[in-house]
Tab-separated table of C-alpha atoms and ligand atoms in Angstrom:
chain	number	residue	atom	x	y	z
D	1	MET	CA	68.801	-28.818	-139.889
D	2	GLY	CA	70.270	-26.887	-136.613
D	3	ARG	CA	69.809	-22.924	-136.842
D	4	LYS	CA	73.518	-21.948	-138.102
D	5	LEU	CA	75.107	-20.049	-134.941
D	6	VAL	CA	76.554	-16.412	-136.018
D	7	PRO	CA	79.542	-16.023	-134.747
D	8	ILE	CA	80.520	-14.727	-131.260
D	9	LYS	CA	81.578	-11.048	-130.845
D	10	ARG	CA	80.452	-10.174	-128.005
D	11	ILE	CA	79.775	-11.779	-124.566
D	12	ALA	CA	78.685	-11.250	-121.059
D	13	ILE	CA	79.183	-12.626	-117.261
D	14	SER	CA	77.503	-12.127	-114.424
D	15	THR	CA	77.859	-13.443	-110.711
D	16	GLY	CA	75.148	-14.487	-108.488
D	17	GLY	CA	73.741	-15.908	-105.011
D	18	GLY	CA	76.087	-15.357	-102.322
D	19	ASP	CA	79.771	-14.830	-102.733
D	20	ALA	CA	82.239	-17.792	-102.894
D	21	PRO	CA	86.016	-18.038	-103.080
D	22	GLY	CA	87.002	-18.335	-107.101
D	23	LEU	CA	84.433	-16.344	-108.268
D	24	ASN	CA	87.284	-13.317	-109.569
D	25	ALA	CA	89.638	-16.807	-110.846
D	26	VAL	CA	86.379	-17.416	-112.875
D	27	ILE	CA	85.874	-13.371	-114.371
D	28	ARG	CA	90.081	-13.714	-115.003
D	29	ALA	CA	89.721	-17.314	-116.748
D	30	VAL	CA	86.142	-15.732	-118.775
D	31	VAL	CA	88.177	-12.577	-119.752
D	32	LEU	CA	91.093	-13.752	-120.598
D	33	SER	CA	90.082	-16.657	-122.921
D	34	ALA	CA	87.318	-14.501	-124.788
D	35	LEU	CA	89.917	-11.469	-125.529
D	36	ASN	CA	92.276	-13.985	-126.625
D	37	ARG	CA	89.492	-14.718	-129.478
D	38	GLY	CA	88.773	-11.502	-130.230
D	39	TRP	CA	85.835	-11.362	-128.602
D	40	GLU	CA	84.209	-8.360	-126.395
D	41	CYS	CA	83.926	-8.905	-122.451
D	42	TYR	CA	81.091	-7.602	-120.322
D	43	GLY	CA	80.092	-7.609	-116.856
D	44	SER	CA	76.754	-7.760	-115.309
D	45	ARG	CA	76.911	-5.959	-112.115
D	46	ASP	CA	75.205	-7.872	-109.211
D	47	GLY	CA	73.894	-10.848	-110.269
D	48	TYR	CA	71.328	-8.893	-113.682
D	49	ASN	CA	70.437	-5.820	-111.666
D	50	GLY	CA	72.841	-3.657	-113.257
D	51	LEU	CA	70.522	-4.825	-116.273
D	52	LEU	CA	67.438	-4.257	-114.415
D	53	LEU	CA	67.707	-1.764	-112.569
D	54	PRO	CA	69.893	0.673	-115.172
D	55	GLU	CA	69.832	4.189	-113.133
D	56	GLN	CA	71.536	2.394	-109.914
D	57	TYR	CA	74.632	2.532	-111.379
D	58	PRO	CA	75.876	6.193	-112.993
D	59	ASP	CA	79.108	4.263	-114.173
D	60	GLY	CA	77.295	1.494	-115.967
D	61	GLY	CA	75.136	-1.618	-114.841
D	62	LEU	CA	77.281	-3.462	-117.687
D	63	VAL	CA	80.740	-2.822	-117.680
D	64	ARG	CA	83.452	-3.770	-120.104
D	65	LEU	CA	86.095	-5.817	-119.638
D	66	THR	CA	89.616	-5.312	-120.146
D	67	ARG	CA	92.663	-6.924	-119.330
D	68	GLU	CA	93.346	-4.557	-116.754
D	69	SER	CA	89.828	-5.386	-115.199
D	70	VAL	CA	91.083	-8.786	-114.435
D	71	ARG	CA	94.988	-8.342	-113.668
D	72	GLY	CA	95.666	-9.580	-110.254
D	73	ILE	CA	92.211	-11.072	-109.579
D	74	THR	CA	93.249	-14.888	-109.104
D	75	HIS	CA	93.626	-14.686	-105.777
D	76	LEU	CA	91.050	-12.045	-104.362
D	77	GLY	CA	87.653	-13.073	-102.311
D	78	GLY	CA	84.727	-11.831	-103.297
D	79	THR	CA	83.571	-10.719	-106.958
D	80	ILE	CA	84.497	-7.805	-108.801
D	81	LEU	CA	80.951	-7.829	-110.674
D	82	GLY	CA	79.462	-7.702	-107.304
D	83	THR	CA	75.942	-10.127	-106.339
D	84	THR	CA	73.104	-10.869	-104.884
D	85	ASN	CA	70.402	-13.506	-103.437
D	86	LYS	CA	67.545	-11.055	-103.851
D	87	GLY	CA	67.542	-10.141	-107.543
D	88	ASN	CA	66.520	-13.547	-109.331
D	89	PRO	CA	64.676	-12.311	-112.576
D	90	LEU	CA	62.844	-15.204	-112.314
D	91	CYS	CA	61.016	-14.353	-109.557
D	92	TYR	CA	61.879	-10.663	-108.947
D	93	PRO	CA	60.288	-8.983	-105.755
D	94	VAL	CA	58.368	-5.939	-106.975
D	95	GLU	CA	56.338	-3.413	-104.264
D	96	THR	CA	53.024	-2.781	-105.938
D	97	LYS	CA	50.641	0.437	-105.593
D	98	SER	CA	48.907	-1.080	-102.303
D	99	GLY	CA	52.798	-1.243	-100.924
D	100	ARG	CA	52.328	-5.315	-100.883
D	101	VAL	CA	55.820	-6.975	-102.377
D	102	VAL	CA	55.065	-9.195	-105.173
D	103	GLU	CA	57.325	-11.832	-107.012
D	104	LYS	CA	57.822	-10.878	-110.955
D	105	ASP	CA	59.107	-12.608	-113.760
D	106	ARG	CA	61.517	-10.218	-115.474
D	107	THR	CA	63.735	-12.185	-117.946
D	108	ASP	CA	62.419	-10.958	-120.874
D	109	GLU	CA	63.648	-7.178	-119.822
D	110	VAL	CA	67.227	-8.831	-119.304
D	111	LEU	CA	67.405	-10.340	-122.735
D	112	ARG	CA	66.005	-7.660	-124.164
D	113	ALA	CA	68.974	-5.552	-122.389
D	114	PHE	CA	70.692	-7.908	-123.552
D	115	ARG	CA	69.803	-7.442	-127.341
D	116	LYS	CA	70.334	-4.242	-126.849
D	117	ARG	CA	73.940	-4.528	-126.001
D	118	GLN	CA	74.292	-6.836	-129.036
D	119	ILE	CA	75.440	-9.462	-126.554
D	120	ASP	CA	76.014	-12.975	-128.495
D	121	ALA	CA	76.124	-15.104	-125.290
D	122	LEU	CA	76.278	-15.340	-121.366
D	123	ILE	CA	78.303	-17.114	-118.830
D	124	ALA	CA	76.318	-17.232	-115.823
D	125	VAL	CA	78.096	-18.457	-112.487
D	126	GLY	CA	75.961	-18.897	-109.799
D	127	GLY	CA	74.458	-21.718	-107.345
D	128	ASP	CA	71.319	-23.664	-108.020
D	129	GLY	CA	69.149	-20.838	-108.649
D	130	SER	CA	71.828	-19.144	-110.577
D	131	MET	CA	71.434	-22.629	-112.961
D	132	GLN	CA	67.010	-22.114	-113.261
D	133	ILE	CA	67.983	-18.789	-114.599
D	134	ALA	CA	70.673	-19.405	-116.456
D	135	HIS	CA	68.411	-21.801	-117.961
D	136	ALA	CA	65.488	-19.771	-118.174
D	137	PHE	CA	67.462	-17.964	-120.645
D	138	ALA	CA	68.898	-20.507	-122.771
D	139	ARG	CA	64.842	-22.122	-123.068
D	140	LYS	CA	64.096	-18.388	-124.219
D	141	GLY	CA	66.679	-18.528	-127.083
D	142	LEU	CA	69.825	-16.341	-125.376
D	143	ARG	CA	73.338	-18.329	-125.624
D	144	VAL	CA	74.418	-20.021	-122.069
D	145	VAL	CA	76.727	-21.544	-120.528
D	146	GLY	CA	76.582	-21.810	-116.449
D	147	VAL	CA	79.510	-22.351	-114.260
D	148	PRO	CA	78.567	-23.981	-111.037
D	149	LYS	CA	79.733	-21.912	-107.286
D	150	THR	CA	78.651	-22.435	-103.835
D	151	ILE	CA	80.609	-23.362	-100.796
D	152	ASP	CA	77.961	-25.549	-99.371
D	153	ASN	CA	78.721	-28.009	-102.895
D	154	ASP	CA	74.983	-28.772	-103.535
D	155	LEU	CA	74.974	-28.025	-107.349
D	156	ASP	CA	74.366	-31.700	-108.876
D	157	LYS	CA	75.969	-33.159	-111.966
D	158	THR	CA	78.820	-31.809	-110.779
D	159	VAL	CA	81.744	-33.759	-108.784
D	160	ILE	CA	82.178	-30.757	-106.723
D	161	THR	CA	81.969	-26.815	-107.167
D	162	PHE	CA	84.285	-23.706	-106.320
D	163	GLY	CA	83.759	-22.433	-103.081
D	164	PHE	CA	83.590	-25.489	-101.020
D	165	ASP	CA	87.249	-26.365	-100.288
D	166	THR	CA	88.216	-23.187	-99.085
D	167	ALA	CA	85.055	-23.319	-96.587
D	168	VAL	CA	86.024	-26.574	-95.477
D	169	SER	CA	89.945	-26.410	-95.204
D	170	PHE	CA	88.764	-22.652	-92.886
D	171	ALA	CA	86.487	-24.402	-90.819
D	172	THR	CA	88.513	-27.591	-90.439
D	173	GLU	CA	91.127	-25.213	-89.031
D	174	CYS	CA	89.017	-23.460	-86.958
D	175	LEU	CA	87.669	-26.916	-85.374
D	176	ASP	CA	91.690	-27.454	-84.328
D	177	ARG	CA	91.671	-24.211	-83.567
D	178	LEU	CA	88.513	-24.883	-80.839
D	179	HIS	CA	89.697	-28.223	-79.933
D	180	SER	CA	92.326	-26.493	-77.095
D	181	THR	CA	89.947	-24.317	-75.837
D	182	ALA	CA	87.674	-26.853	-75.576
D	183	GLN	CA	90.186	-29.880	-73.992
D	184	ALA	CA	91.329	-26.342	-71.523
D	185	HIS	CA	88.710	-25.832	-70.011
D	186	GLN	CA	86.720	-29.269	-70.693
D	187	ARG	CA	83.814	-27.432	-72.426
D	188	VAL	CA	81.462	-28.762	-74.872
D	189	MET	CA	82.190	-26.658	-77.933
D	190	VAL	CA	79.238	-26.392	-80.515
D	191	VAL	CA	80.412	-24.791	-84.035
D	192	GLU	CA	77.848	-23.532	-86.512
D	193	VAL	CA	78.764	-24.099	-90.574
D	194	MET	CA	76.577	-22.897	-93.167
D	195	GLY	CA	74.945	-25.849	-95.144
D	196	ARG	CA	71.258	-24.976	-95.893
D	197	TYR	CA	69.892	-27.961	-97.293
D	198	ALA	CA	73.238	-30.566	-97.361
D	199	GLY	CA	75.802	-31.323	-94.773
D	200	TRP	CA	78.538	-31.165	-96.873
D	201	ILE	CA	80.681	-28.485	-95.241
D	202	ALA	CA	79.480	-30.057	-91.780
D	203	LEU	CA	80.367	-33.498	-92.865
D	204	ASN	CA	83.673	-32.836	-94.327
D	205	SER	CA	85.221	-30.366	-91.770
D	206	GLY	CA	83.834	-32.295	-88.902
D	207	VAL	CA	85.918	-35.422	-89.886
D	208	SER	CA	88.645	-33.995	-90.973
D	209	GLY	CA	88.647	-32.038	-87.784
D	210	SER	CA	87.997	-34.622	-85.368
D	211	ALA	CA	85.045	-33.721	-84.241
D	212	ASP	CA	82.871	-36.124	-81.655
D	213	ALA	CA	79.293	-36.056	-83.055
D	214	ILE	CA	78.235	-34.253	-86.752
D	215	LEU	CA	74.581	-32.913	-87.091
D	216	ILE	CA	73.556	-32.272	-90.883
D	217	PRO	CA	69.903	-31.969	-92.959
D	218	GLU	CA	70.176	-35.014	-93.959
D	219	ILE	CA	70.286	-37.329	-90.738
D	220	PRO	CA	67.437	-35.710	-88.299
D	221	TYR	CA	69.211	-35.544	-84.895
D	222	ASP	CA	67.858	-37.055	-81.708
D	223	ILE	CA	69.263	-34.976	-79.055
D	224	GLY	CA	69.677	-37.438	-76.336
D	225	LYS	CA	71.799	-39.612	-79.185
D	226	VAL	CA	74.403	-36.544	-78.989
D	227	VAL	CA	74.033	-36.498	-74.590
D	228	ALA	CA	75.294	-40.167	-74.749
D	229	LYS	CA	78.400	-39.177	-76.980
D	230	ILE	CA	79.150	-36.360	-74.664
D	231	GLU	CA	79.140	-38.883	-71.364
D	232	GLU	CA	80.182	-42.157	-73.031
D	233	ARG	CA	83.486	-39.620	-73.641
D	234	ALA	CA	83.373	-38.352	-70.279
D	235	ALA	CA	83.130	-42.042	-69.058
D	236	ARG	CA	86.585	-42.557	-70.677
D	237	GLY	CA	88.343	-39.448	-69.486
D	238	ARG	CA	87.618	-37.071	-72.298
D	239	SER	CA	86.020	-34.240	-71.047
D	240	PHE	CA	85.547	-32.040	-73.723
D	241	SER	CA	83.119	-32.625	-77.016
D	242	ILE	CA	83.366	-30.476	-79.918
D	243	VAL	CA	79.886	-30.742	-81.979
D	244	VAL	CA	79.811	-29.555	-85.670
D	245	VAL	CA	75.872	-28.210	-87.069
D	246	ALA	CA	75.047	-27.462	-90.144
D	247	GLU	CA	72.508	-24.620	-90.342
D	248	GLY	CA	70.109	-26.703	-91.825
D	249	ALA	CA	70.221	-29.619	-89.220
D	250	LYS	CA	66.776	-30.064	-87.712
D	251	PRO	CA	65.736	-32.463	-85.086
D	252	LYS	CA	63.572	-35.167	-85.491
D	253	GLY	CA	60.049	-34.751	-86.167
D	254	GLY	CA	61.235	-30.931	-86.164
D	255	GLU	CA	61.784	-28.071	-88.551
D	256	ARG	CA	64.743	-26.042	-89.616
D	257	ALA	CA	65.862	-22.889	-87.647
D	258	VAL	CA	64.499	-20.108	-89.948
D	259	VAL	CA	65.259	-16.543	-89.274
D	260	ALA	CA	63.366	-14.432	-91.818
D	261	ARG	CA	61.416	-15.816	-94.847
D	262	GLU	CA	60.982	-12.914	-97.892
D	263	VAL	CA	59.638	-12.273	-101.034
D	264	GLY	CA	61.868	-13.549	-103.809
D	265	ARG	CA	64.588	-14.590	-102.262
D	266	ALA	CA	65.786	-18.109	-99.850
D	267	GLU	CA	64.766	-18.224	-96.544
D	268	ARG	CA	67.490	-17.250	-94.047
D	269	LEU	CA	68.324	-19.622	-91.734
D	270	GLY	CA	70.008	-19.254	-88.065
D	271	GLY	CA	70.396	-20.254	-84.346
D	272	ILE	CA	70.359	-24.040	-84.367
D	273	GLY	CA	73.993	-24.479	-82.898
D	274	GLU	CA	72.987	-22.074	-79.817
D	275	LYS	CA	69.884	-24.275	-79.209
D	276	ILE	CA	72.204	-26.805	-79.376
D	277	ALA	CA	74.485	-25.554	-77.233
D	278	ALA	CA	71.730	-24.591	-74.729
D	279	ASP	CA	69.955	-27.951	-74.943
D	280	LEU	CA	73.432	-29.156	-74.140
D	281	HIS	CA	74.392	-27.622	-71.051
D	282	GLU	CA	71.028	-28.377	-69.468
D	283	LEU	CA	71.143	-32.345	-71.050
D	284	THR	CA	75.135	-32.662	-69.695
D	285	GLY	CA	75.513	-29.832	-66.829
D	286	LYS	CA	78.439	-29.004	-68.727
D	287	GLU	CA	79.966	-26.429	-69.534
D	288	THR	CA	79.231	-25.427	-73.550
D	289	ARG	CA	79.804	-22.623	-76.172
D	290	HIS	CA	79.057	-21.933	-79.540
D	291	VAL	CA	80.303	-20.322	-82.481
D	292	VAL	CA	78.613	-19.385	-85.526
D	293	LEU	CA	81.467	-19.516	-88.842
D	294	GLY	CA	78.421	-18.043	-90.220
D	295	HIS	CA	79.713	-15.619	-93.400
D	296	LEU	CA	83.092	-16.042	-92.582
D	297	LEU	CA	83.399	-19.449	-94.683
D	298	ARG	CA	82.469	-17.545	-97.587
D	299	GLY	CA	85.547	-14.707	-97.283
D	300	GLY	CA	89.064	-14.927	-97.529
D	301	THR	CA	91.477	-16.315	-99.959
D	302	PRO	CA	90.219	-19.462	-102.568
D	303	THR	CA	92.563	-22.873	-102.281
D	304	THR	CA	94.753	-23.923	-104.516
D	305	PHE	CA	92.271	-26.508	-105.875
D	306	ASP	CA	89.294	-23.343	-105.739
D	307	ARG	CA	91.290	-21.414	-108.072
D	308	LEU	CA	92.615	-23.930	-110.218
D	309	LEU	CA	89.134	-25.172	-110.585
D	310	ALA	CA	87.304	-21.988	-111.216
D	311	LEU	CA	90.120	-21.292	-113.761
D	312	ARG	CA	88.968	-24.433	-115.702
D	313	PHE	CA	85.667	-23.715	-115.424
D	314	GLY	CA	85.813	-19.759	-116.679
D	315	ALA	CA	88.190	-21.252	-119.496
D	316	ALA	CA	85.828	-24.129	-120.412
D	317	ALA	CA	82.528	-21.956	-120.345
D	318	VAL	CA	84.167	-19.809	-123.325
D	319	ARG	CA	85.435	-23.303	-124.616
D	320	ALA	CA	81.831	-24.686	-124.732
D	321	LEU	CA	80.663	-21.495	-126.404
D	322	ASP	CA	82.969	-21.419	-129.385
D	323	GLU	CA	82.093	-24.936	-129.867
D	324	GLY	CA	78.989	-23.780	-130.247
D	325	ARG	CA	77.277	-25.208	-127.510
D	326	SER	CA	74.475	-23.091	-125.071
D	327	GLY	CA	72.187	-24.693	-122.084
D	328	VAL	CA	74.873	-26.385	-120.276
D	329	MET	CA	76.602	-26.148	-117.248
D	330	VAL	CA	80.616	-26.746	-116.571
D	331	ALA	CA	80.783	-29.904	-114.508
D	332	LEU	CA	84.045	-31.459	-112.399
D	333	ASP	CA	84.153	-35.397	-113.592
D	334	PRO	CA	87.792	-36.121	-113.287
D	335	PRO	CA	90.235	-35.703	-114.814
D	336	THR	CA	88.287	-33.767	-117.079
D	337	VAL	CA	85.816	-30.891	-117.129
D	338	ARG	CA	82.379	-31.765	-119.340
D	339	TYR	CA	79.278	-30.452	-120.161
D	340	VAL	CA	76.084	-31.405	-118.646
D	341	PRO	CA	73.248	-29.851	-119.993
D	342	LEU	CA	71.709	-27.156	-117.655
D	343	GLU	CA	68.091	-28.756	-117.702
D	344	GLN	CA	69.168	-32.473	-115.956
D	345	ALA	CA	71.910	-30.211	-113.696
D	346	THR	CA	68.414	-28.187	-112.094
D	347	ARG	CA	66.438	-30.962	-111.409
D	348	ARG	CA	68.172	-31.817	-108.404
D	349	MET	CA	69.925	-30.687	-104.943
D	350	LYS	CA	73.044	-32.695	-104.518
D	351	THR	CA	72.419	-33.422	-100.922
D	352	VAL	CA	74.712	-36.239	-98.713
D	353	PRO	CA	74.254	-39.370	-99.617
D	354	LEU	CA	73.117	-41.418	-96.619
D	355	ASP	CA	75.692	-44.385	-97.529
D	356	CYS	CA	78.437	-42.311	-98.909
D	357	ASP	CA	81.580	-43.071	-97.988
D	358	THR	CA	83.020	-40.096	-95.856
D	359	ILE	CA	79.539	-41.203	-93.642
D	360	LEU	CA	80.876	-44.100	-93.613
D	361	THR	CA	84.459	-43.293	-92.298
D	362	ALA	CA	82.426	-41.003	-89.936
D	363	ARG	CA	80.502	-43.995	-88.323
D	364	GLY	CA	84.010	-45.685	-88.541
D	365	LEU	CA	85.495	-43.691	-86.001
D	366	GLY	CA	82.653	-43.182	-83.285
D	367	ILE	CA	81.312	-39.943	-84.704
D	368	CYS	CA	77.549	-39.551	-83.930
D	369	PHE	CA	75.416	-38.425	-86.201
D	370	GLY	CA	72.239	-38.147	-83.717
D	371	ASP	CA	70.716	-41.167	-84.852
M	1	F6P	O1	75.966	-19.538	-100.148
M	1	F6P	C1	75.153	-20.538	-99.662
M	1	F6P	C2	75.209	-20.395	-98.009
M	1	F6P	O2	76.143	-20.269	-97.635
M	1	F6P	C3	74.242	-20.932	-97.059
M	1	F6P	O3	74.864	-21.688	-96.359
M	1	F6P	C4	73.359	-19.592	-96.769
M	1	F6P	O4	72.351	-20.082	-95.797
M	1	F6P	C5	73.716	-18.396	-97.428
M	1	F6P	O5	74.513	-18.646	-97.928
M	1	F6P	C6	73.444	-17.133	-96.378
M	1	F6P	O6	73.428	-16.106	-97.189
M	1	F6P	P1	73.122	-14.919	-97.163
M	1	F6P	O7	73.085	-14.349	-95.298
M	1	F6P	O8	74.374	-14.027	-97.662
M	1	F6P	O9	72.051	-14.128	-97.391
């Protein structure tokens, strides 16, 4: 016989990892759906830092969220709660007496802080790291529902994460704009987009924005193949080319371009676009420029698709708690939003399948993947 659940009176919400357009829409949907059930709602500041470092939050690390707090925020980028990608309670960076920084599991401290504030359940919004934290909390007995967020779209078990559509739309618009300069100056333009381990943004924007080559982490590239593509175009009188590269792309037999590794956070990537532009200049003799879209892809107003998805996810997360669910992540499975055990959702990363329709489409159009 299952344990009888105490009725929910008070829930908390946290947003963790890199920000993504749609976070505020989730917060609004969660807060209104909770208040409309007669529950109280609290927001943890900067992931779980509001609970782990309360002294740094004079106005409170866990703040009461009211109708006023979430008024008019659906269309805003960022997150009113703040976020962090260096505050993972499973491997929190702490400095030892000798000055060395080591990782410490601080999940029990977070759970104690929730209990102290009489929080009955948590809605955790974030990417793969946040879903792993949520899973750990659920295993330790907290009622938790996860909401998948990332512009990279690399979370498994959901057809799409919110934030991705906004990032792809903006990257596509940038490619459209860069076409004019590329054509006018007969240049090769290399455009680096985010996508640490998965090339979804590069692939979808590259195909939509008529790129000539798309380099993604899933397909290690041979620069000679990209050169051949540029030269083949030149031979047809097309003396400019557009190359889209995911930040996590790597040459065959080579490594990702890592700029920093720090305790308690994911590696930071950067520089691959610049390298490819330099290589292409050297090998083709063509004038080449590179542009890094980087964090521009994470900002701004969410598209209608992302807003609606974020609102649907937020409302579904509250419904899940109301139905007595825990240890699950809301997931888009058109036309519905369903619930997937966090244990399944966190098993693997969703990379681009090499035989997916968008890759086949790109190959059909003659786009080069450097393979
Ligand atoms: O949100 C994921 C992501 O966009 C990755 O593609 C990228 O590597 C990372 O965020 C960068 O995060 P930050 O520079 O904010 O640490």
